[in-house]
Tab-separated table of C-alpha atoms and ligand atoms in Angstrom:
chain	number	residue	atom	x	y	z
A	1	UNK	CA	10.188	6.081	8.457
A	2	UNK	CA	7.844	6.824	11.021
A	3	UNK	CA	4.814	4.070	12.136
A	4	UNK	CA	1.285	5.010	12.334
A	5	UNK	CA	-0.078	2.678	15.413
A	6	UNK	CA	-3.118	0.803	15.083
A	7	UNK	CA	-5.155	-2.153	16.572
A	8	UNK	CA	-7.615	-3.869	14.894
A	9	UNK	CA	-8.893	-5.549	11.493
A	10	UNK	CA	-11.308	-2.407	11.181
A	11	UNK	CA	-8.971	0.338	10.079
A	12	UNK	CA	-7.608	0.044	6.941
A	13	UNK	CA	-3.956	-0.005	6.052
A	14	UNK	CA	-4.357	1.396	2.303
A	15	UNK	CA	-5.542	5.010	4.163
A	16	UNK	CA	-3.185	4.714	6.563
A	17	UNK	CA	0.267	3.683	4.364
A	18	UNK	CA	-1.110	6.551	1.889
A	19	UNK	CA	-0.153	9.219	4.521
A	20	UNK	CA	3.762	8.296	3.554
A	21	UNK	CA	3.953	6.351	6.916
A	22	UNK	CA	4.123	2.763	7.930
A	23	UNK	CA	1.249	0.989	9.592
A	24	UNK	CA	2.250	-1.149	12.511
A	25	UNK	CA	-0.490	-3.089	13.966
A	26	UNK	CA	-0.149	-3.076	17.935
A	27	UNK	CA	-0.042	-6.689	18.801
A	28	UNK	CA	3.047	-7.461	20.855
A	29	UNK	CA	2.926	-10.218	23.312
A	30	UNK	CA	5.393	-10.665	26.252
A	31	UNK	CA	5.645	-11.179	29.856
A	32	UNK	CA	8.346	-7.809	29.617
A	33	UNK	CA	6.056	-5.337	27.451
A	34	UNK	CA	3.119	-6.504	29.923
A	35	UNK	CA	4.872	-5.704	33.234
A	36	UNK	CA	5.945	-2.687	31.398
A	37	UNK	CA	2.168	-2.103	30.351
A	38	UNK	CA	0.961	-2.644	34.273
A	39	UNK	CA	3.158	0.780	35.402
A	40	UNK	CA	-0.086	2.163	33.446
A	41	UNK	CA	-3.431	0.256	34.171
A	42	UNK	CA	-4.207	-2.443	36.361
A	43	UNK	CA	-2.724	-5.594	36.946
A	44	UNK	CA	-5.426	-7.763	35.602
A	45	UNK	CA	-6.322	-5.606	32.329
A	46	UNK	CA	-5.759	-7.489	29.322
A	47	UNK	CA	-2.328	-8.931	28.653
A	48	UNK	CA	-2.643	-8.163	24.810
A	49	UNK	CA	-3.527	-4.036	26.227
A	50	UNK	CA	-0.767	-4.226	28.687
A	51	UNK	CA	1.683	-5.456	26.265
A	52	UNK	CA	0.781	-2.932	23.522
A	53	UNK	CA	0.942	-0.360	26.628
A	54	UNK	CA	4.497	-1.141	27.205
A	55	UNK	CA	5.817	-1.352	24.078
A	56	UNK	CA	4.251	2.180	22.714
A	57	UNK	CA	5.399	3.531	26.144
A	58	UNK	CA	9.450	2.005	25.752
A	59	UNK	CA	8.881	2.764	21.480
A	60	UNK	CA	6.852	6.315	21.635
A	61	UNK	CA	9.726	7.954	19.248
A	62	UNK	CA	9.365	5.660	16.587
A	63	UNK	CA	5.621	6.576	16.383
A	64	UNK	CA	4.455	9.503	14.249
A	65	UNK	CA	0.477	8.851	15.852
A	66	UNK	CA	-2.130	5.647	16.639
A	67	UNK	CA	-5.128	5.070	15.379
A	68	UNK	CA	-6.968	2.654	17.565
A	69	UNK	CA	-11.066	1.395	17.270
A	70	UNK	CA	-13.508	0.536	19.618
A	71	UNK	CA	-13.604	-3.361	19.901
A	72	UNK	CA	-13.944	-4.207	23.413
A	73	UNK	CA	-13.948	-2.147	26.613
A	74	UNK	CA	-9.907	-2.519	27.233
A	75	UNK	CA	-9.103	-2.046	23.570
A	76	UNK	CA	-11.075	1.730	23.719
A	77	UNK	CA	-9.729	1.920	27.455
A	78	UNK	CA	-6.064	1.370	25.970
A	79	UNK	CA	-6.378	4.795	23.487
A	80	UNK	CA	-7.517	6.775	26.477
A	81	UNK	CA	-4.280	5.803	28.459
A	82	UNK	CA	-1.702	6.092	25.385
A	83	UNK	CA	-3.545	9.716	25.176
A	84	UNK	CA	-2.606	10.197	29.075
A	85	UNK	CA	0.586	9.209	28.885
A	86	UNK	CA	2.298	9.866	25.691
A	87	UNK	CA	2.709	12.569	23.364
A	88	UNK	CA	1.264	11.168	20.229
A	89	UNK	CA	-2.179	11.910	18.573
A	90	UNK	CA	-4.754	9.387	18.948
A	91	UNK	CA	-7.277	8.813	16.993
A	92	UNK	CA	-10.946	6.382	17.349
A	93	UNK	CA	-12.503	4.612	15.328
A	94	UNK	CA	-15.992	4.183	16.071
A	95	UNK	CA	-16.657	0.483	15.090
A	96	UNK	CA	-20.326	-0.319	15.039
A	97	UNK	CA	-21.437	-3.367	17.260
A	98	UNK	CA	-24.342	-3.955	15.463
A	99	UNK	CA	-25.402	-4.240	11.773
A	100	UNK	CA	-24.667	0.023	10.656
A	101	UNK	CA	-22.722	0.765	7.759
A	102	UNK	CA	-23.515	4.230	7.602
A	103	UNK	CA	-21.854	4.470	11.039
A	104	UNK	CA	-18.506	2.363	9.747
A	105	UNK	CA	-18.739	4.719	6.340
A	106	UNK	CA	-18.587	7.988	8.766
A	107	UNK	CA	-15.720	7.143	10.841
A	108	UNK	CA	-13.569	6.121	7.531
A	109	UNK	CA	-14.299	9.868	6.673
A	110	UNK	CA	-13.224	11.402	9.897
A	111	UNK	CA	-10.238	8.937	9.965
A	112	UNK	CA	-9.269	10.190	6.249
A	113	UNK	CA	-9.515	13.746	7.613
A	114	UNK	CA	-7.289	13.331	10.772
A	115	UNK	CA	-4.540	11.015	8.786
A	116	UNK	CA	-4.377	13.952	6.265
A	117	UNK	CA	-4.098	16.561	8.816
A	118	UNK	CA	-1.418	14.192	10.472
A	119	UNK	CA	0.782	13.322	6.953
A	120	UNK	CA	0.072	16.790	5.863
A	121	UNK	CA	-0.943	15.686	2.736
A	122	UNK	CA	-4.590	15.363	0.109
A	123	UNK	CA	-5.164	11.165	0.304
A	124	UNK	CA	-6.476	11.953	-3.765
A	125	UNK	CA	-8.168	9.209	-5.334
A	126	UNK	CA	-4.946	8.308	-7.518
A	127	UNK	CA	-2.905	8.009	-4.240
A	128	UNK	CA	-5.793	5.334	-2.358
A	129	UNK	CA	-6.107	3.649	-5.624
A	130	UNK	CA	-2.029	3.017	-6.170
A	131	UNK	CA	-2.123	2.004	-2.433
A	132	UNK	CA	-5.006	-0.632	-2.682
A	133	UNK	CA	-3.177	-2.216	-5.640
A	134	UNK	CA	0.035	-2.620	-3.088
A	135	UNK	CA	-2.009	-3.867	-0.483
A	136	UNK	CA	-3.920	-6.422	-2.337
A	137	UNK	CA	-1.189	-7.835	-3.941
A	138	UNK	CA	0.082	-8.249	-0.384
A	139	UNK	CA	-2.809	-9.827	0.305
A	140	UNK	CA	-3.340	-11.733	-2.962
A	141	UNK	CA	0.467	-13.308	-2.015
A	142	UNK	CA	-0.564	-14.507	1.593
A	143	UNK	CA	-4.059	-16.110	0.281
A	144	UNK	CA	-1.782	-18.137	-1.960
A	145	UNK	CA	0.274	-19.241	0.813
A	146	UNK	CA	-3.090	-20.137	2.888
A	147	UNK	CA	-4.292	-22.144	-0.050
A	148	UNK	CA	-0.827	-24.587	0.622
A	149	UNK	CA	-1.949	-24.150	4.294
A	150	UNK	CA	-5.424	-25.357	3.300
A	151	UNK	CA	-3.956	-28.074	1.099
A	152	UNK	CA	-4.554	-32.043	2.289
A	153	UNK	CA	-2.454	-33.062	3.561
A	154	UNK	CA	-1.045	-29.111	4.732
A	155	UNK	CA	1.771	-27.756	2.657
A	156	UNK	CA	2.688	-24.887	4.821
A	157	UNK	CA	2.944	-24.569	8.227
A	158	UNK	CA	0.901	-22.314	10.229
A	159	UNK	CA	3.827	-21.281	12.036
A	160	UNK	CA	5.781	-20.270	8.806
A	161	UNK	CA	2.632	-18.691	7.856
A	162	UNK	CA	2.354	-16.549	10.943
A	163	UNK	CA	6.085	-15.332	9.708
A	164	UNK	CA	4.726	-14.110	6.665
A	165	UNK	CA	1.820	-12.412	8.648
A	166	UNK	CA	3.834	-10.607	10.977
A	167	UNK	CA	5.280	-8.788	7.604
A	168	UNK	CA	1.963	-7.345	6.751
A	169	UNK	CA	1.326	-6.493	10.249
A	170	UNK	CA	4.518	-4.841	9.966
A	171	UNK	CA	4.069	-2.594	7.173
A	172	UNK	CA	7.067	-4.428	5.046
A	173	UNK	CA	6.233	-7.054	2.640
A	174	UNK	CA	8.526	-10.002	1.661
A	175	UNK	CA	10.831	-9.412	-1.008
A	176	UNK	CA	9.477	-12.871	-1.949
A	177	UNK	CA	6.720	-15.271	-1.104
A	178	UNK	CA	8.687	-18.811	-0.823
A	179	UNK	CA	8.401	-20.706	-3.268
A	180	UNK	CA	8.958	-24.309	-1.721
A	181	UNK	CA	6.520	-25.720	0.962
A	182	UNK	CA	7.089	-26.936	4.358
A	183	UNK	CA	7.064	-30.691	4.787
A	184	UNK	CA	3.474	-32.242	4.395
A	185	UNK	CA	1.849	-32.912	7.547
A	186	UNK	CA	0.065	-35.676	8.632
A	187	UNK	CA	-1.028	-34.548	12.061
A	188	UNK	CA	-4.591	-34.137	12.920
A	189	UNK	CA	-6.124	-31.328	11.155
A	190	UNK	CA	-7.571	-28.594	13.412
A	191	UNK	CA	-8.741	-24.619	13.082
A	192	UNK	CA	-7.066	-21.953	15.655
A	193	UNK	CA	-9.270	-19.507	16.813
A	194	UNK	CA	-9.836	-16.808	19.827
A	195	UNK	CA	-7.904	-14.089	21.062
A	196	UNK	CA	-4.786	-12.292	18.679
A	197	UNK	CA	-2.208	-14.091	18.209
A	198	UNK	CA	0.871	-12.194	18.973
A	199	UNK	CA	4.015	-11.867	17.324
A	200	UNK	CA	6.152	-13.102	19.676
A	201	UNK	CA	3.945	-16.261	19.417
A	202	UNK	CA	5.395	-18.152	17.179
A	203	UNK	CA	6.908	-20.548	19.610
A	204	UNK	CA	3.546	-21.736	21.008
A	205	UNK	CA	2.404	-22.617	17.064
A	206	UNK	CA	5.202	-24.454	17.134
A	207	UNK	CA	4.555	-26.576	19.932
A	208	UNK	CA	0.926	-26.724	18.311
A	209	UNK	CA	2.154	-28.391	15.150
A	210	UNK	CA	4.354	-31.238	16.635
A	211	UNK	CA	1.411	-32.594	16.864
A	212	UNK	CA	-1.325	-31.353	15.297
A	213	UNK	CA	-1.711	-29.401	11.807
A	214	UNK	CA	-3.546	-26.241	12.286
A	215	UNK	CA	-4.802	-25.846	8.299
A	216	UNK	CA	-6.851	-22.709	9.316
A	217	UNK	CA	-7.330	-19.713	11.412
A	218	UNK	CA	-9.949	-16.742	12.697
A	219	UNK	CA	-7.245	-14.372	13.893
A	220	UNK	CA	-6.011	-10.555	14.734
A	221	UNK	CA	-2.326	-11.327	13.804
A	222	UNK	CA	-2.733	-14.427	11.686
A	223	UNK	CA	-5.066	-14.884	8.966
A	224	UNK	CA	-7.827	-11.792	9.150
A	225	UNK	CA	-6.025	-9.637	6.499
A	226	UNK	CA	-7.153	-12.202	3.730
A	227	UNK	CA	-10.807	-11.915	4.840
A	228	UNK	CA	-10.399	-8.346	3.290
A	229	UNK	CA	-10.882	-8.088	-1.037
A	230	UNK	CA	-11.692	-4.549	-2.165
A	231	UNK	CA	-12.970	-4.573	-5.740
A	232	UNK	CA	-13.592	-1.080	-6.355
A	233	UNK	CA	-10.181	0.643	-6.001
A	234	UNK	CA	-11.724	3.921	-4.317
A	235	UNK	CA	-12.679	5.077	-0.856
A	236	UNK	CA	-15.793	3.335	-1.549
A	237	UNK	CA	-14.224	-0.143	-2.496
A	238	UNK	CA	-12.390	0.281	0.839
A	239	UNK	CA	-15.537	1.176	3.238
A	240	UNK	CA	-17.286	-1.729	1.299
A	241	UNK	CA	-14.339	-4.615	1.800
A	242	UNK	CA	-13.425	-3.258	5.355
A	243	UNK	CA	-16.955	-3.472	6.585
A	244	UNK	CA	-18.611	-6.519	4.967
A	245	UNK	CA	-15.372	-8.959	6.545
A	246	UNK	CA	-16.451	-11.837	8.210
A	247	UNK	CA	-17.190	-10.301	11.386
A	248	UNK	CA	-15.598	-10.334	14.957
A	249	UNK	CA	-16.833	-12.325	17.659
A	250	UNK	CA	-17.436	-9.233	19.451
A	251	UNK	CA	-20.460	-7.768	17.033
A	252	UNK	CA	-23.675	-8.529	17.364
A	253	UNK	CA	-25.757	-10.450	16.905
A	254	UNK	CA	-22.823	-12.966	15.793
A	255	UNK	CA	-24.513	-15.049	14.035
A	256	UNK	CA	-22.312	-14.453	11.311
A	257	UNK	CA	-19.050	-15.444	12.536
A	258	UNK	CA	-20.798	-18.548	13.473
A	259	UNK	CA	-21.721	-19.378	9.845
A	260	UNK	CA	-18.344	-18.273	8.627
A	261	UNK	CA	-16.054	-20.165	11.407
A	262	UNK	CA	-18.399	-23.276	10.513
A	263	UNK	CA	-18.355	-22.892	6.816
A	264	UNK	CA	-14.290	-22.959	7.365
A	265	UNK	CA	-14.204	-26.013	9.191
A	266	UNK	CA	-16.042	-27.948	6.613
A	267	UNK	CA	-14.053	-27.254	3.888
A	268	UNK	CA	-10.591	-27.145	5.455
A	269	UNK	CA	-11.850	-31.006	6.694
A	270	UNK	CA	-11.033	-29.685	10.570
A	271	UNK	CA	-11.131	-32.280	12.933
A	272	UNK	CA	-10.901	-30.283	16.018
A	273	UNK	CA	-10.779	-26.825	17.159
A	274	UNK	CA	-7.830	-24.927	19.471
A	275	UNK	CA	-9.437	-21.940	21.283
A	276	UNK	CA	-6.453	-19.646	22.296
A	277	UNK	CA	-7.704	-17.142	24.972
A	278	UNK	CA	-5.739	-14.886	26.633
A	279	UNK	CA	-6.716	-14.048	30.402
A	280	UNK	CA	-9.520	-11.623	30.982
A	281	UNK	CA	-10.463	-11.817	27.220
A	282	UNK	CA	-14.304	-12.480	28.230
A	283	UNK	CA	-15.304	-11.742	24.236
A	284	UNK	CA	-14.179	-15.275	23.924
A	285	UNK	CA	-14.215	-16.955	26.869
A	286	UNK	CA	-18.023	-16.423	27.245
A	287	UNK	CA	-18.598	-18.207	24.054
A	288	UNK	CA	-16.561	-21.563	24.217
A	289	UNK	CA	-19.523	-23.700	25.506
A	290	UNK	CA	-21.141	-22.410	22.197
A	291	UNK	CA	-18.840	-23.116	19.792
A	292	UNK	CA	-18.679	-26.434	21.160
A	293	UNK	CA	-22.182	-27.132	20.892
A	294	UNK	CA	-22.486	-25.440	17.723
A	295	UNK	CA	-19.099	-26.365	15.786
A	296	UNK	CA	-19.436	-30.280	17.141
A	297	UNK	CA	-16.219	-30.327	17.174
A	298	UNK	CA	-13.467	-31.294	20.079
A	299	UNK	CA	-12.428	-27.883	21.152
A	300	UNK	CA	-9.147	-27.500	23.257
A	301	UNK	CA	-8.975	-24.677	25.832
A	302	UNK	CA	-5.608	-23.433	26.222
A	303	UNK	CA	-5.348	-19.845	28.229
A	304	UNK	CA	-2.355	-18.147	28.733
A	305	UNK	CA	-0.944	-14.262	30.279
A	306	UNK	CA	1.771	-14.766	27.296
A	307	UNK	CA	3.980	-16.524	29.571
A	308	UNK	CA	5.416	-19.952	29.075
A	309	UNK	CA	5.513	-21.324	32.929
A	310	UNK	CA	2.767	-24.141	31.937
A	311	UNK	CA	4.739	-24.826	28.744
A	312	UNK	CA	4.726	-28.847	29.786
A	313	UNK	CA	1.162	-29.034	31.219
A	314	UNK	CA	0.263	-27.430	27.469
A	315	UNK	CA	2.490	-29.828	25.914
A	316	UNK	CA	0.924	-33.345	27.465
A	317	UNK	CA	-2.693	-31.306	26.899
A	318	UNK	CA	-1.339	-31.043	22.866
A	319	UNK	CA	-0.814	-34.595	22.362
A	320	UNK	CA	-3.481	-36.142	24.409
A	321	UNK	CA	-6.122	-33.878	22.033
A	322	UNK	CA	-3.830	-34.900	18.890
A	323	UNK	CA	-4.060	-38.429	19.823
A	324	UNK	CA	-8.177	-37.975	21.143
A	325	UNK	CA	-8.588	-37.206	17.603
A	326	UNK	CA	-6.442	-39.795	16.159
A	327	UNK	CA	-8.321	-42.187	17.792
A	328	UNK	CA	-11.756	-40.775	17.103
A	329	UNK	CA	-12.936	-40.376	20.929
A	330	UNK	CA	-14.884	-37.563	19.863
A	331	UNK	CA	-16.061	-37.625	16.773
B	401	SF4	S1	-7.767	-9.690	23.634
B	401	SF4	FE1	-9.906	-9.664	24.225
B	401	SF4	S2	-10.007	-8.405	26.075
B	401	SF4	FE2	-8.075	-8.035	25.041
B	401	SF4	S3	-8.408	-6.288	23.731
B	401	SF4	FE3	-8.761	-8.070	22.525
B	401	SF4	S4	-10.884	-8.512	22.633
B	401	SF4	FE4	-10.349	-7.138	24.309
């Protein structure tokens, strides 16, 4: 079957899966796909960019088109180049930085008109109704999974959660959601936030949860699909859930991903913070001092080009925060 592309939280799967095509969020991650990625735009764009770059460029036939949004300047910069240098048909969604629905509402109706054009088919209200039902039930599955995640101590790990992700980033849901838990954890409780979280990640959650237990997440390739609960089972329902998400770091003002991320914390007990920020991503690295001052939390830094060269410096940084927290130096 072939994928539709896309890149962000914004567009919604429902529309896109409803063209008879799989959605495949673009959200690879590796030192290969980036070098790849760098034939195309400059060495120090964006790793996440680069990465997508290369793997649309070494994957183009398995595409049937990409629909991509306007987040930051290198995630609008990135449709321009796939339009350059591939074959495929792009298409943008306008997402408003500021507080405008009407503007969101618009660009779901151009994006319904160019995904018909491109399945060659009517998206009628029975089809986007049968495919919100699929996709919530998705959804419904992995918020019952976060609730172990959520669970103290943690039932399920954060790594084995980011499995389950990848399979709704992915287009193809689990046969079955597992039915036995990880091992409880005991580790210090903290919340994992910043840049995506790719899926060839999984190793550096991992190394996270030796020693820590991260019982929560604000993340593009984690946990952001559950922030999204459409009611009405229409194009309106849609427009509604899509929009009214607990909003990106990147809008403004963002004042409400403040309350949200701090709202989290308290009730998933956090006791510290990992901010995961890939090089160049300034949305996030501009804001750290903030969320430090405003979360009150102790906030590791841990920055990375998707490479694992400082894999031991990140290690004895891991459990001298785990045992910082232990010991209540912070807090
Ligand atoms: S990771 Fe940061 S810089 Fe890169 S596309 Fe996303 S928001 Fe932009």
């Amino acid at each position: 079957m072939g994928l539709i592309g896309y890149t962000c939280s914004y567009i919604p799967v429902e529309l896109l899966s409803a063209t008879g095509f799989l959605p495949y969020r673009l959200i690879h991650g590796t030192i290969s796909f980036s070098e790849k990625g760098e034939e195309v735009v400059k060495v120090d764009a964006c790793p996440l960019v680069k990465a997508n770059l290369g793997y649309l460029l070494e994957n183009e036939k398995r595409f049937v088109g990409v629909v991509g949004a306007t987040g930051c300047d290198l995630a609008r910069r990135q449709l321009e180049v796939i339009t350059h240098f591939t074959s495929l048909p792009v298409h943008i969604l306008n997402n408003p930085r500021t507080d405008n629905p009407k503007i969101f509402n618009d660009e779901i109706e151009e994006l319904v008109k160019f995904l018909e054009k491109l399945g060659q088919k009517k998206l009628t209200p029975e089809l986007v109704a049968r495919e919100i039902e699929r996709w919530e039930n998705f959804r419904e599955g992995l918020r019952v999974m976060d609730q172990q995640r959520k669970a103290k101590p943690s039932l399920f790990s954060t790594s084995d959660f980011h499995k389950l992700c990848i399979s709704y980033h992915k287009g193809n849901p689990p046969a079955n959601f597992p039915s036995s838990t990880s091992s409880p954890s005991t580790n210090p409780r903290v919340y994992l936030l910043g840049s995506p979280i790719s899926y060839e990640a999984n190793p550096f959650l991992q190394l996270l949860e030796k020693d820590l237990q991260i019982v929560g997440d604000f993340n593009c390739g984690i946990s952001r699909p559950l922030l999204i609960k459409i009611r009405e089972k229409n194009l309106t329902g849609i427009k509604e859930a899509y929009y009214h998400q607990p909003p990106c770091i990147f809008k403004r003002p963002n004042k409400k991903f403040y309350e949200w991320v701090s709202m989290e914390l308290k009730e998933r007990h956090c006791q510290g913070i990992v901010a995961w920020t890939l090089d160049y991503c300034d949305n996030y690295e501009f804001e750290l001092s903030r969320m430090e001052k405003t979360f009150g939390l102790p906030l590791l830094r841990i920055r990375s080009d998707f490479s694992f060269s400082h894999i031991s410096q990140w290690q004895l940084r891991i459990a001298a925060f785990a045992e910082s927290i232990k010991e209540n130096i912070y807090v």
